[in-house]
Amino acid sequence: MQKIAIYPGSFDPVTNGHLDIVKRGLDIFDRIIVAILTNPGKAFLFTLEERLDMLHQSLQEIPNVEIDTFDGLLMDYAAQRNACGILRGLRAMSDFEYEFQMALMNRRLNREIQTVFLMTGLKWIYTSSSIIKQAAQFGGNIEGMVPPLVEEKLKQRYAQNTTAK
Ligand code: ADP
């Protein structure tokens, strides 16, 4: 049986840190479904369509990766997609508490699906979508932290100075 993992997140936008987790996750899982959570409540810089498009373009050369969206409970979605794992990345200690709580809650909801954490690559330890957005907003150099197409999109977005609804 294929071992499928869900890699959930908001990917607003996708960074090289995310891509590193997907590539390394494929050493463990046969297939990874990168899934954007569409529950309302958070303000995003990019629309869902834009985030999907950036993920598609950034991951198009990597086999055994699918991109999808979901709403509701992650564990319901994971069961529906026949996943055996949830893939998450850990950067600093600051990620740990939230991830720990979420993994425990998810385990309570479904004990058959394991949350698997990969340590960030050292290169990506300070790479987060929000820090990158802050730097890009004020014209900071974000080269090498995001795929070139994302860098371009960020530049355009801040030139227009708009937020996704
Ligand atoms: P969320 O909105 O759930 O934080 P993100 O899209 O920001 O979603 O992140 C999705 C997952 O990717 C999380 O597990 C996060 O810890 C991980 N991640 C984000 N950036 C990095 C990075 N630079 N290195 C490793 N993991 C990362």
CSV table of C-alpha atoms and ligand atoms in Angstrom, one decimal:
chain,number,residue,atom,x,y,z
A,1,MET,CA,0.0,0.0,0.0
A,2,GLN,CA,1.2,3.5,-0.8
A,3,LYS,CA,2.2,5.6,2.2
A,4,ILE,CA,0.5,9.0,1.8
A,5,ALA,CA,1.2,12.0,3.9
A,6,ILE,CA,-0.7,15.3,4.1
A,7,TYR,CA,1.5,18.4,4.4
A,8,PRO,CA,-1.0,21.1,5.6
A,9,GLY,CA,-0.4,24.8,5.8
A,10,SER,CA,-1.4,28.2,4.6
A,11,PHE,CA,1.5,28.6,2.2
A,12,ASP,CA,1.1,32.4,2.0
A,13,PRO,CA,3.3,32.2,0.1
A,14,VAL,CA,5.3,28.9,-0.4
A,15,THR,CA,9.0,29.3,0.7
A,16,ASN,CA,12.1,27.3,0.0
A,17,GLY,CA,11.7,26.0,3.6
A,18,HIS,CA,8.4,24.4,2.7
A,19,LEU,CA,9.9,22.9,-0.5
A,20,ASP,CA,12.7,21.4,1.5
A,21,ILE,CA,10.2,19.6,3.8
A,22,VAL,CA,8.3,18.3,0.8
A,23,LYS,CA,11.4,16.9,-0.8
A,24,ARG,CA,12.7,15.3,2.3
A,25,GLY,CA,9.2,14.0,3.2
A,26,LEU,CA,9.3,12.0,0.0
A,27,ASP,CA,12.2,10.0,1.4
A,28,ILE,CA,9.7,8.7,4.0
A,29,PHE,CA,6.4,8.7,2.2
A,30,ASP,CA,5.4,7.5,-1.3
A,31,ARG,CA,3.2,10.4,-2.0
A,32,ILE,CA,2.7,13.8,-0.4
A,33,ILE,CA,-0.5,15.9,-0.6
A,34,VAL,CA,0.3,19.5,0.0
A,35,ALA,CA,-3.0,20.8,1.3
A,36,ILE,CA,-4.0,24.4,1.9
A,37,LEU,CA,-6.5,24.9,4.7
A,38,THR,CA,-9.3,27.1,3.6
A,39,ASN,CA,-11.0,27.7,6.9
A,40,PRO,CA,-11.9,31.4,7.2
A,41,GLY,CA,-10.5,33.6,9.9
A,42,LYS,CA,-7.1,34.5,8.8
A,43,ALA,CA,-6.1,37.4,6.5
A,44,PHE,CA,-3.8,36.4,3.7
A,45,LEU,CA,-1.7,38.3,1.3
A,46,PHE,CA,-2.4,36.0,-1.6
A,47,THR,CA,-5.8,34.5,-2.6
A,48,LEU,CA,-6.3,30.8,-2.5
A,49,GLU,CA,-6.0,30.6,-6.3
A,50,GLU,CA,-2.7,32.5,-6.2
A,51,ARG,CA,-1.3,30.3,-3.4
A,52,LEU,CA,-2.4,27.2,-5.3
A,53,ASP,CA,-0.8,28.5,-8.5
A,54,MET,CA,2.5,29.3,-6.8
A,55,LEU,CA,2.6,25.8,-5.2
A,56,HIS,CA,1.8,24.2,-8.6
A,57,GLN,CA,4.5,26.1,-10.3
A,58,SER,CA,7.1,25.5,-7.6
A,59,LEU,CA,6.4,21.7,-7.3
A,60,GLN,CA,5.7,20.9,-10.9
A,61,GLU,CA,9.0,19.0,-11.4
A,62,ILE,CA,8.7,16.9,-8.3
A,63,PRO,CA,7.0,13.6,-8.8
A,64,ASN,CA,4.5,12.1,-6.4
A,65,VAL,CA,3.3,15.4,-5.1
A,66,GLU,CA,-0.3,16.5,-5.3
A,67,ILE,CA,-1.7,19.9,-4.3
A,68,ASP,CA,-5.1,20.2,-2.9
A,69,THR,CA,-7.3,22.3,-0.5
A,70,PHE,CA,-9.4,21.3,2.4
A,71,ASP,CA,-11.6,22.8,5.1
A,72,GLY,CA,-12.9,21.4,8.4
A,73,LEU,CA,-10.8,19.0,10.4
A,74,LEU,CA,-7.4,18.0,9.1
A,75,MET,CA,-7.9,14.5,10.5
A,76,ASP,CA,-11.2,14.0,8.6
A,77,TYR,CA,-9.5,15.2,5.4
A,78,ALA,CA,-6.5,12.9,6.0
A,79,ALA,CA,-8.7,9.8,6.6
A,80,GLN,CA,-10.7,10.7,3.5
A,81,ARG,CA,-7.5,10.8,1.5
A,82,ASN,CA,-6.2,7.5,2.9
A,83,ALA,CA,-3.2,9.2,4.5
A,84,CYS,CA,-1.1,7.5,7.1
A,85,GLY,CA,0.8,10.6,8.2
A,86,ILE,CA,0.7,14.3,8.7
A,87,LEU,CA,4.0,16.0,7.8
A,88,ARG,CA,5.1,19.1,9.6
A,89,GLY,CA,8.3,21.1,9.8
A,90,LEU,CA,9.9,22.4,12.9
A,91,ARG,CA,12.1,25.4,13.0
A,92,ALA,CA,12.9,26.9,16.4
A,93,MET,CA,11.6,26.1,19.8
A,94,SER,CA,8.8,28.7,19.1
A,95,ASP,CA,7.2,26.2,16.7
A,96,PHE,CA,7.3,23.4,19.2
A,97,GLU,CA,4.5,24.3,21.6
A,98,TYR,CA,1.9,24.9,19.0
A,99,GLU,CA,2.9,21.9,17.0
A,100,PHE,CA,2.9,19.7,20.1
A,101,GLN,CA,-0.6,20.7,21.1
A,102,MET,CA,-1.9,20.2,17.6
A,103,ALA,CA,-0.3,16.8,17.2
A,104,LEU,CA,-1.7,15.7,20.5
A,105,MET,CA,-5.2,16.9,19.6
A,106,ASN,CA,-5.0,15.3,16.2
A,107,ARG,CA,-3.8,12.0,17.7
A,108,ARG,CA,-6.8,12.1,20.0
A,109,LEU,CA,-9.1,12.5,17.0
A,110,ASN,CA,-7.5,9.7,15.0
A,111,ARG,CA,-4.9,7.4,16.5
A,112,GLU,CA,-4.2,5.7,13.2
A,113,ILE,CA,-2.6,8.7,11.6
A,114,GLN,CA,0.8,9.7,12.8
A,115,THR,CA,2.2,13.2,12.8
A,116,VAL,CA,5.8,13.2,11.6
A,117,PHE,CA,8.1,16.2,12.2
A,118,LEU,CA,11.1,17.0,10.1
A,119,MET,CA,13.7,19.4,11.5
A,120,THR,CA,14.1,22.4,9.2
A,121,GLY,CA,17.2,22.4,7.0
A,122,LEU,CA,19.8,24.7,8.7
A,123,LYS,CA,19.6,26.9,5.7
A,124,TRP,CA,15.9,27.5,6.2
A,125,ILE,CA,15.8,28.0,10.0
A,126,TYR,CA,14.9,31.7,9.7
A,127,THR,CA,12.6,31.3,6.7
A,128,SER,CA,9.0,31.8,7.4
A,129,SER,CA,6.3,33.2,5.1
A,130,SER,CA,5.6,36.1,7.5
A,131,ILE,CA,9.2,37.2,7.9
A,132,ILE,CA,9.6,37.1,4.2
A,133,LYS,CA,6.5,39.2,3.7
A,134,GLN,CA,7.7,41.7,6.2
A,135,ALA,CA,11.1,42.0,4.4
A,136,ALA,CA,9.6,42.1,0.9
A,137,GLN,CA,7.1,44.8,2.0
A,138,PHE,CA,9.9,47.2,2.6
A,139,GLY,CA,12.0,46.2,-0.4
A,140,GLY,CA,14.3,43.8,1.4
A,141,ASN,CA,16.2,41.2,-0.6
A,142,ILE,CA,14.5,37.8,-0.3
A,143,GLU,CA,16.4,36.2,-3.1
A,144,GLY,CA,17.1,32.5,-2.4
A,145,MET,CA,14.4,32.2,0.3
A,146,VAL,CA,11.5,31.7,-2.0
A,147,PRO,CA,11.3,30.3,-5.6
A,148,PRO,CA,12.0,33.0,-8.1
A,149,LEU,CA,8.4,33.1,-9.3
A,150,VAL,CA,7.2,33.8,-5.7
A,151,GLU,CA,9.9,36.5,-5.3
A,152,GLU,CA,8.4,38.2,-8.4
A,153,LYS,CA,4.8,37.8,-7.2
A,154,LEU,CA,5.8,39.4,-3.8
A,155,LYS,CA,7.5,42.3,-5.5
A,156,GLN,CA,4.4,42.9,-7.7
A,157,ARG,CA,2.0,42.6,-4.8
A,158,TYR,CA,3.8,45.1,-2.6
A,159,ALA,CA,4.2,47.4,-5.6
A,160,GLN,CA,0.3,47.4,-5.7
A,161,ASN,CA,0.1,47.3,-1.9
A,162,THR,CA,-3.0,45.2,-1.7
A,163,THR,CA,-4.2,42.4,0.5
A,164,ALA,CA,-6.3,39.3,-0.5
A,165,LYS,CA,-9.8,39.3,0.7
B,1,ADP,P1,0.7,27.4,9.1
B,1,ADP,O1,-0.2,28.5,8.7
B,1,ADP,O2,0.1,26.1,9.6
B,1,ADP,O3,1.9,27.8,10.0
B,1,ADP,P2,2.7,27.3,7.0
B,1,ADP,O4,2.3,27.3,5.6
B,1,ADP,O5,3.3,28.6,7.6
B,1,ADP,O6,1.4,26.9,7.8
B,1,ADP,O7,3.6,26.1,7.4
B,1,ADP,C1,3.3,24.8,7.1
B,1,ADP,C2,4.3,23.9,7.8
B,1,ADP,O8,5.6,24.1,7.2
B,1,ADP,C3,4.4,24.0,9.3
B,1,ADP,O9,4.6,22.7,9.8
B,1,ADP,C4,5.6,24.9,9.4
B,1,ADP,O10,6.3,24.6,10.7
B,1,ADP,C5,6.5,24.3,8.3
B,1,ADP,N1,7.5,25.3,7.9
B,1,ADP,C6,7.3,26.6,7.5
B,1,ADP,N2,8.5,27.2,7.1
B,1,ADP,C7,9.5,26.2,7.4
B,1,ADP,C8,10.9,26.2,7.2
B,1,ADP,N3,11.6,27.3,6.9
B,1,ADP,N4,11.5,25.0,7.6
B,1,ADP,C9,10.8,24.0,8.0
B,1,ADP,N5,9.5,23.9,8.1
B,1,ADP,C10,8.8,25.0,7.8
